[in-house]
Amino acid sequence: MARPREPEEFGPRPEYGDACPKSAEPAGPAGPAEPAEPAAPPPARRRFWRRRGVRIAAVSTVLTLAGLAILVLVWLETGTRGMLVGSGLALLPVPLLIAGFLWLDRVAPGAWRYRIFAFAWGAFAATLVAMLANTFAARWIATGLPTASSREEDLWGMAVVAPVVEETAKAAAILLLFLWRRYYFSSLVDGLVLAGIIGTGFAFTENILYLGRAYDEDQTFGDSGPLATVTVTFIARIVFSPFAHPLFTAMAGIGFGLAALTHTRRRLRRILLPVAGLLLAIAMHALWNGSAVMNGYAFLGAYAFVMAPVFGLLVWLAIWSRGGKLRTIRDQLPAYAHAGWLVPAEPVALSSLRARKIARSLARHAHGDEARRAVTDYERAATTLAILRAQATQGRPPPNYADRERALLATMWTNKSIAQPALTRAAYTTNPPPRPLWPPPPGPPHPDNTPRG
């Protein structure tokens, strides 16, 4: 009995390790048989401050100086032992928060240099600006409101001045990347993840300061046990609200992400969306700080009825937006499959996180870690290509659209001999085509075989 022929919805099923199918070789002008690397244009003479190396050196210098200044200021506030204890305790939630944001960014992960810049800006630059500005504001409030009580001064400082200064300082990093690296923002998730990492860095340094002060105070007065200041501070800031600063800054990040998705002709909306996000971040921060100054019931109410629901809504929104990226991949990549750059199964595999993981695993088991990295690079390039095409079809292509498209296709072509068979196999694994029933149902009798009576 012959084995039934498999339907060719995705093309023939390959055994992983085989050569790339012939159908993957592009033909015609849309897919040359062997695309060469895009010809580099003659280097244009840029202004000194517009050169990439100069900008990187300037940003690195600013962050390094800010980090050294923060180190000195925190040491002066907490002492050596307080700073060490505060650093160890403040570091505990950082890996969990960063891992959560990276999980949200699995579909089209951004470059690590931007993530490192975001964390360093929040931990050093934004914190330094906030410390200096808050100190100046506290002195101004004390001299400008001589009749105000200490509680009113705290309310002004924590609920009015601190939210404006801190959220503006954190959002400045998002603005810099939005102006200089606009292509980084391809969806709402990109702005949210970037802002969350900035807020995580800011909370890390701020927690060192608060926990170090609390430890130094306990050592001075001899307090210990569950009611010690450092214990209460640890529970309030590390256990119950480690996501507070990332949540505030995420509002501004969402504003920039939505602005990047807006058509370039709607300039007013592209300006108002980040401003609205920043104002929402300031309002949430002010509500949080103000409730902490008022009393314990107000703090618990703000936590239960504002912070926790907004956090849950934000997580749902990020997951929904990540699903939108996967839908973009599924909708945009078939055009490249029709042109011959991809095999038909690849858009199916690339639009599924499970299939992408299976493809990387197949490559690693068959050819080692180098092959897994090749599949990862292929998936990242294909995802960026789909997002780039979606931006162009929506009327907002980047100015260097053609050059970036050629570069991404060249990267995919370099890794296709490893990635395409793995992704095709993963597509069959996660979404197999329906098999025909066997034996086939009986059909109508042939006229020549119809019995005659």
Coordinates of C-alpha atoms in Angstrom, one line a residue:
M1 CA 0.0 0.0 0.0
A2 CA 1.5 3.3 -1.0
R3 CA 2.0 6.1 1.5
P4 CA -0.3 9.0 0.9
R5 CA 1.4 12.1 -0.6
E6 CA 1.6 14.9 1.9
P7 CA -0.2 18.1 1.0
E8 CA 2.1 20.9 0.0
E9 CA 0.7 23.8 2.0
F10 CA 4.2 24.7 3.2
G11 CA 6.1 22.9 0.5
P12 CA 7.9 19.6 0.9
R13 CA 8.8 18.6 4.5
P14 CA 12.6 18.8 4.9
E15 CA 14.7 16.7 7.3
Y16 CA 16.7 19.2 9.3
G17 CA 20.3 19.3 8.1
D18 CA 19.4 19.0 4.4
A19 CA 20.4 21.8 2.1
C20 CA 18.1 24.8 1.6
P21 CA 15.3 23.9 -0.8
K22 CA 15.6 25.1 -4.4
S23 CA 12.5 27.1 -4.0
A24 CA 14.3 29.4 -1.6
E25 CA 16.6 30.7 -4.3
P26 CA 15.1 34.0 -5.4
A27 CA 14.7 34.7 -9.1
G28 CA 14.2 37.9 -10.9
P29 CA 15.0 41.4 -9.9
A30 CA 13.2 41.0 -6.5
G31 CA 15.5 38.1 -5.6
P32 CA 18.8 37.8 -7.3
A33 CA 20.5 34.4 -7.3
E34 CA 23.4 35.6 -5.2
P35 CA 22.8 39.1 -3.7
A36 CA 26.0 40.9 -3.0
E37 CA 26.5 43.1 0.0
P38 CA 25.0 46.5 -0.6
A39 CA 27.5 48.8 -2.1
A40 CA 28.7 51.3 0.4
P41 CA 28.3 54.9 -0.7
P42 CA 31.3 57.1 -0.5
P43 CA 31.7 58.4 3.1
A44 CA 30.1 61.8 3.5
R45 CA 31.9 64.4 5.6
R46 CA 29.7 64.9 8.7
R47 CA 29.9 67.6 11.2
F48 CA 32.1 66.7 14.1
W49 CA 29.3 66.4 16.6
R50 CA 27.2 64.2 14.3
R51 CA 29.8 61.5 14.0
R52 CA 28.9 58.3 15.7
G53 CA 32.1 57.9 17.6
V54 CA 31.9 61.4 19.0
R55 CA 28.4 60.9 20.2
I56 CA 29.2 57.6 21.9
A57 CA 32.3 59.1 23.6
A58 CA 30.2 62.1 24.8
V59 CA 27.4 59.9 26.2
S60 CA 29.9 57.5 27.8
T61 CA 31.8 60.4 29.4
V62 CA 28.6 62.0 30.8
L63 CA 27.3 58.7 32.3
T64 CA 30.7 57.9 33.8
L65 CA 31.0 61.3 35.5
A66 CA 27.4 61.0 36.7
G67 CA 28.2 57.5 38.1
L68 CA 31.2 58.8 40.0
A69 CA 29.3 61.7 41.3
I70 CA 26.4 59.4 42.5
L71 CA 28.9 57.1 44.1
V72 CA 30.4 60.0 46.1
L73 CA 27.0 61.4 47.1
V74 CA 25.6 58.1 48.2
W75 CA 28.8 57.4 50.2
L76 CA 28.5 60.7 52.0
E77 CA 24.9 60.1 52.9
T78 CA 25.2 56.4 54.0
G79 CA 28.8 55.7 54.8
T80 CA 30.7 52.7 53.5
R81 CA 28.8 49.9 55.4
G82 CA 25.4 51.5 54.7
M83 CA 26.3 51.8 51.0
L84 CA 27.3 48.1 50.8
V85 CA 24.3 46.9 52.6
G86 CA 22.0 49.1 50.6
S87 CA 23.6 48.0 47.3
G88 CA 23.1 44.3 48.2
L89 CA 19.5 44.7 49.2
A90 CA 18.6 47.1 46.3
L91 CA 20.1 44.7 43.8
L92 CA 17.6 41.9 44.6
P93 CA 14.6 43.0 42.4
V94 CA 16.8 44.2 39.5
P95 CA 17.3 40.8 37.7
L96 CA 13.6 40.0 38.0
L97 CA 12.5 43.3 36.6
I98 CA 15.0 43.3 33.8
A99 CA 14.1 39.7 32.9
G100 CA 10.4 40.6 32.8
F101 CA 11.0 43.5 30.4
L102 CA 13.2 41.3 28.2
W103 CA 10.5 38.7 28.2
L104 CA 8.1 41.3 26.8
D105 CA 10.7 42.2 24.2
R106 CA 11.2 38.7 22.9
V107 CA 9.7 39.2 19.5
A108 CA 12.0 42.0 18.2
P109 CA 14.7 42.5 20.9
G110 CA 16.5 45.8 20.8
A111 CA 20.2 46.2 20.7
W112 CA 21.9 45.6 24.1
R113 CA 23.8 48.9 23.8
Y114 CA 20.4 50.8 24.1
R115 CA 19.4 48.7 27.1
I116 CA 22.7 49.3 28.9
F117 CA 22.4 53.0 28.1
A118 CA 18.8 53.1 29.5
F119 CA 19.8 51.4 32.7
A120 CA 22.9 53.6 33.2
W121 CA 20.9 56.8 32.5
G122 CA 18.3 55.9 35.1
A123 CA 20.9 54.7 37.7
F124 CA 23.4 57.6 37.2
A125 CA 22.3 60.6 35.2
A126 CA 18.6 60.8 36.1
T127 CA 19.4 60.1 39.8
L128 CA 22.1 62.7 39.9
V129 CA 19.7 65.4 38.4
A130 CA 17.0 64.3 40.9
M131 CA 19.2 64.5 43.9
L132 CA 20.6 67.9 43.1
A133 CA 17.2 69.3 42.1
N134 CA 15.4 67.9 45.1
T135 CA 18.0 69.3 47.5
F136 CA 17.7 72.7 45.9
A137 CA 13.9 72.5 46.0
A138 CA 13.9 71.5 49.7
R139 CA 15.9 74.6 50.5
W140 CA 13.7 76.8 48.4
I141 CA 10.6 75.4 50.1
A142 CA 12.1 76.0 53.5
T143 CA 12.9 79.6 52.7
G144 CA 9.9 80.4 50.6
L145 CA 7.4 78.9 53.0
P146 CA 8.7 79.8 56.4
T147 CA 5.3 79.3 58.1
A148 CA 4.7 75.8 56.6
S149 CA 4.9 72.8 58.9
S150 CA 7.3 69.9 58.3
R151 CA 4.5 67.8 56.9
E152 CA 3.5 70.5 54.4
E153 CA 7.1 70.8 53.3
D154 CA 7.3 67.1 52.8
L155 CA 4.1 67.1 50.8
W156 CA 5.3 69.9 48.6
G157 CA 8.7 68.3 48.0
M158 CA 7.6 64.7 47.5
A159 CA 4.2 65.2 45.8
V160 CA 5.0 68.2 43.7
V161 CA 8.7 68.8 43.1
A162 CA 10.1 65.2 43.1
P163 CA 7.6 63.7 40.5
V164 CA 8.2 66.6 38.0
V165 CA 12.0 66.5 38.3
E166 CA 12.4 62.7 38.4
E167 CA 10.0 61.8 35.6
T168 CA 11.4 64.5 33.4
A169 CA 15.0 63.4 34.0
K170 CA 14.1 59.8 33.2
A171 CA 12.1 60.7 30.1
A172 CA 15.0 62.7 28.7
A173 CA 16.8 59.4 27.8
I174 CA 13.7 58.2 25.8
L175 CA 13.6 61.6 24.0
L176 CA 17.2 61.3 23.0
L177 CA 16.7 57.8 21.5
F178 CA 13.5 59.0 19.9
L179 CA 15.3 61.8 18.1
W180 CA 18.5 60.0 17.2
R181 CA 17.4 56.4 16.8
R182 CA 13.8 56.7 15.7
Y183 CA 13.8 53.2 14.1
Y184 CA 14.2 51.7 17.6
F185 CA 10.5 52.5 18.2
S186 CA 8.5 50.1 16.1
S187 CA 5.6 49.5 18.6
L188 CA 4.2 50.4 21.9
V189 CA 6.3 47.6 23.6
D190 CA 9.6 49.2 22.5
G191 CA 8.9 52.5 24.4
L192 CA 7.5 50.6 27.4
V193 CA 10.5 48.3 27.7
L194 CA 13.0 51.1 27.3
A195 CA 11.2 53.2 29.9
G196 CA 10.9 50.3 32.3
I197 CA 14.7 49.6 32.2
I198 CA 15.3 53.3 32.9
G199 CA 12.9 53.2 35.8
T200 CA 14.6 50.1 37.1
G201 CA 18.0 51.8 37.1
F202 CA 16.6 54.8 38.8
A203 CA 14.9 52.7 41.5
F204 CA 18.1 50.7 42.1
T205 CA 20.2 53.8 43.0
E206 CA 17.4 55.4 45.0
N207 CA 16.9 52.2 47.0
I208 CA 20.6 52.1 47.8
L209 CA 20.2 55.6 49.2
Y210 CA 17.1 54.9 51.3
L211 CA 18.2 51.5 52.6
G212 CA 21.7 52.8 53.3
R213 CA 20.3 55.7 55.3
A214 CA 18.0 53.3 57.2
Y215 CA 20.8 50.9 58.0
D216 CA 23.0 53.8 59.3
E217 CA 20.1 55.1 61.4
D218 CA 19.6 51.6 62.9
Q219 CA 23.3 51.4 63.8
T220 CA 23.2 54.8 65.4
F221 CA 20.2 54.1 67.6
G222 CA 20.8 50.4 68.1
D223 CA 17.5 49.3 66.5
S224 CA 17.2 45.7 65.2
G225 CA 14.6 43.1 64.6
P226 CA 11.4 43.2 62.5
L227 CA 10.6 46.8 63.4
A228 CA 14.0 48.2 62.5
T229 CA 14.0 51.0 59.9
V230 CA 16.0 49.0 57.3
T231 CA 13.5 46.1 57.6
V232 CA 10.4 48.3 57.2
T233 CA 12.1 50.2 54.3
F234 CA 13.1 46.9 52.6
I235 CA 9.5 45.6 52.8
A236 CA 8.0 48.8 51.5
R237 CA 10.4 49.4 48.6
I238 CA 11.7 46.0 47.6
V239 CA 8.9 43.6 48.5
F240 CA 5.7 45.6 47.9
S241 CA 6.6 48.2 45.3
P242 CA 9.7 47.3 43.3
F243 CA 7.8 48.1 40.1
A244 CA 6.8 51.7 41.1
H245 CA 9.4 53.7 39.2
P246 CA 9.3 51.4 36.1
L247 CA 5.6 51.8 36.1
F248 CA 5.7 55.6 36.3
T249 CA 8.3 55.9 33.5
A250 CA 6.4 53.4 31.4
M251 CA 3.7 55.9 30.9
A252 CA 6.1 58.2 29.1
G253 CA 7.5 55.3 27.2
I254 CA 4.1 54.4 25.9
G255 CA 3.6 58.0 24.8
F256 CA 6.8 57.9 22.7
G257 CA 5.9 54.5 21.3
L258 CA 2.5 55.7 20.2
A259 CA 4.1 58.8 18.7
A260 CA 6.4 56.6 16.6
L261 CA 3.4 54.7 15.3
T262 CA 1.7 58.0 14.2
H263 CA 1.8 59.2 10.7
T264 CA 4.6 61.8 10.1
R265 CA 2.1 64.3 8.8
R266 CA 0.3 64.4 12.1
R267 CA 3.0 66.4 13.8
L268 CA 0.8 67.8 16.6
R269 CA -0.2 64.4 17.7
R270 CA 3.4 63.2 17.6
I271 CA 4.2 66.0 20.0
L272 CA 1.2 65.7 22.3
L273 CA 1.4 61.9 22.8
P274 CA 4.8 62.0 24.6
V275 CA 3.8 65.1 26.6
A276 CA 0.6 63.3 27.7
G277 CA 2.6 60.2 28.7
L278 CA 5.0 62.3 30.7
L279 CA 2.1 64.2 32.5
L280 CA 0.5 60.8 33.3
A281 CA 3.8 59.6 34.7
I282 CA 4.1 62.7 36.9
A283 CA 0.5 62.4 38.1
M284 CA 0.9 58.8 39.1
H285 CA 4.2 59.5 40.9
A286 CA 2.6 62.5 42.7
L287 CA -0.3 60.3 43.8
W288 CA 2.0 57.6 45.1
N289 CA 4.3 60.0 47.0
G290 CA 1.4 62.1 48.3
S291 CA -0.3 59.0 49.7
A292 CA 2.9 57.9 51.5
V293 CA 3.1 61.3 53.2
M294 CA -0.5 61.5 54.3
N295 CA -1.1 58.3 56.2
G296 CA -1.0 54.5 56.0
Y297 CA -4.6 54.1 54.8
A298 CA -4.1 56.5 51.9
F299 CA -1.0 54.6 50.9
L300 CA -2.7 51.2 51.0
G301 CA -5.7 52.7 49.0
A302 CA -3.4 54.1 46.3
Y303 CA -1.6 50.7 46.1
A304 CA -4.7 48.6 45.9
F305 CA -6.9 50.8 43.7
V306 CA -4.4 52.5 41.5
M307 CA -1.0 51.0 41.3
A308 CA -1.9 47.3 41.2
P309 CA -4.7 47.7 38.6
V310 CA -2.6 49.9 36.4
F311 CA 0.3 47.5 36.6
G312 CA -2.0 44.6 35.6
L313 CA -3.4 46.6 32.7
L314 CA 0.1 47.6 31.6
V315 CA 1.2 43.9 31.5
W316 CA -1.9 43.0 29.5
L317 CA -1.3 45.9 27.1
A318 CA 2.3 44.9 26.6
I319 CA 1.4 41.3 25.8
W320 CA -1.4 42.4 23.4
S321 CA 1.1 44.7 21.6
R322 CA 3.6 41.9 21.4
G323 CA 1.0 39.8 19.7
G324 CA 0.5 42.7 17.2
K325 CA 4.2 42.3 16.3
L326 CA 3.7 38.7 15.6
R327 CA 0.6 39.5 13.4
T328 CA 2.7 42.0 11.5
I329 CA 5.3 39.3 10.8
R330 CA 2.6 37.0 9.5
D331 CA 1.1 39.6 7.3
Q332 CA 4.2 41.2 5.9
L333 CA 6.7 38.4 5.2
P334 CA 4.5 36.5 2.7
A335 CA 5.4 39.2 0.2
Y336 CA 9.1 38.2 0.5
A337 CA 8.1 34.6 0.2
H338 CA 6.3 35.3 -3.1
A339 CA 9.4 37.1 -4.3
G340 CA 11.5 34.0 -3.5
W341 CA 13.5 35.3 -0.5
L342 CA 11.7 33.0 2.0
V343 CA 10.1 29.5 1.8
P344 CA 6.4 29.4 2.4
A345 CA 6.7 27.9 5.8
E346 CA 8.9 30.7 7.2
P347 CA 6.2 33.4 7.8
V348 CA 4.3 30.7 9.8
A349 CA 7.3 29.8 11.9
L350 CA 8.5 33.4 12.5
S351 CA 5.1 34.5 13.7
S352 CA 5.1 32.0 16.5
L353 CA 7.4 32.3 19.5
R354 CA 7.2 28.6 20.1
A355 CA 8.3 27.8 16.6
R356 CA 11.2 30.2 16.8
K357 CA 12.4 28.5 19.9
I358 CA 12.1 25.1 18.3
A359 CA 14.1 26.3 15.3
R360 CA 16.9 27.6 17.5
S361 CA 16.9 24.3 19.5
L362 CA 17.1 22.3 16.2
A363 CA 20.0 24.3 15.0
R364 CA 21.9 24.0 18.2
H365 CA 21.4 20.2 18.4
A366 CA 22.4 19.7 14.8
H367 CA 25.3 22.1 14.4
G368 CA 26.1 23.7 17.7
D369 CA 25.9 27.1 19.3
E370 CA 27.1 28.9 16.2
A371 CA 24.1 27.6 14.2
R372 CA 21.8 28.7 17.0
R373 CA 23.2 32.2 16.8
A374 CA 22.8 32.2 13.0
V375 CA 19.1 31.3 13.5
T376 CA 18.7 34.0 16.1
D377 CA 20.3 36.6 13.7
Y378 CA 18.0 35.4 10.9
E379 CA 14.9 35.7 13.1
R380 CA 15.9 39.1 14.3
A381 CA 16.6 40.3 10.8
A382 CA 13.3 38.9 9.4
T383 CA 11.3 40.5 12.3
T384 CA 12.9 43.9 11.7
L385 CA 12.2 43.5 7.9
A386 CA 8.5 42.8 8.6
I387 CA 8.2 45.8 10.9
L388 CA 10.1 48.0 8.4
R389 CA 7.8 47.0 5.6
A390 CA 4.7 47.6 7.8
Q391 CA 6.0 51.1 8.5
A392 CA 6.4 51.7 4.8
T393 CA 3.0 50.4 3.9
Q394 CA 1.4 52.6 6.6
G395 CA 3.0 55.7 5.0
R396 CA 5.8 56.3 7.5
P397 CA 8.9 54.7 6.0
P398 CA 12.3 55.7 7.5
P399 CA 14.5 57.8 5.3
N400 CA 17.0 55.0 4.7
Y401 CA 14.3 52.4 4.0
A402 CA 15.9 50.9 0.9
D403 CA 19.4 50.6 2.3
R404 CA 18.1 49.0 5.5
E405 CA 15.9 46.5 3.6
R406 CA 18.9 45.5 1.4
A407 CA 21.1 45.1 4.5
L408 CA 18.5 42.9 6.3
L409 CA 18.0 40.7 3.3
A410 CA 21.8 40.3 3.0
T411 CA 21.9 39.2 6.6
M412 CA 19.1 36.7 6.1
W413 CA 20.8 35.4 2.9
T414 CA 24.0 34.8 4.8
N415 CA 22.3 32.6 7.4
K416 CA 19.6 31.0 5.3
S417 CA 21.3 27.6 4.8
I418 CA 21.0 27.0 8.5
A419 CA 17.9 29.0 9.4
Q420 CA 15.5 28.1 6.6
P421 CA 15.5 24.3 7.1
A422 CA 15.2 24.8 10.9
L423 CA 12.3 27.2 10.6
T424 CA 10.5 25.0 8.0
R425 CA 10.8 22.0 10.3
A426 CA 9.6 24.1 13.2
A427 CA 6.6 25.2 11.2
Y428 CA 5.6 21.6 10.5
T429 CA 6.1 20.8 14.2
T430 CA 3.9 23.5 15.6
N431 CA 1.4 23.8 12.8
P432 CA 1.3 20.6 10.7
P433 CA -0.8 20.6 7.5
P434 CA -3.9 18.4 7.7
R435 CA -3.2 14.9 6.4
P436 CA -5.7 13.2 4.1
L437 CA -7.7 10.3 5.5
W438 CA -6.4 6.8 4.5
P439 CA -7.8 4.8 3.0
P440 CA -9.6 7.4 0.9
P441 CA -13.4 7.4 0.9
P442 CA -14.9 5.5 -2.0
G443 CA -15.9 7.7 -4.9
P444 CA -18.6 7.4 -7.6
P445 CA -18.2 4.2 -9.7
H446 CA -16.5 4.6 -13.0
P447 CA -18.8 4.4 -16.0
D448 CA -16.9 1.6 -17.6
N449 CA -17.2 -0.5 -14.4
T450 CA -20.9 0.2 -13.8
P451 CA -22.6 -3.2 -13.7
R452 CA -25.2 -3.6 -16.4
G453 CA -28.4 -5.4 -15.5

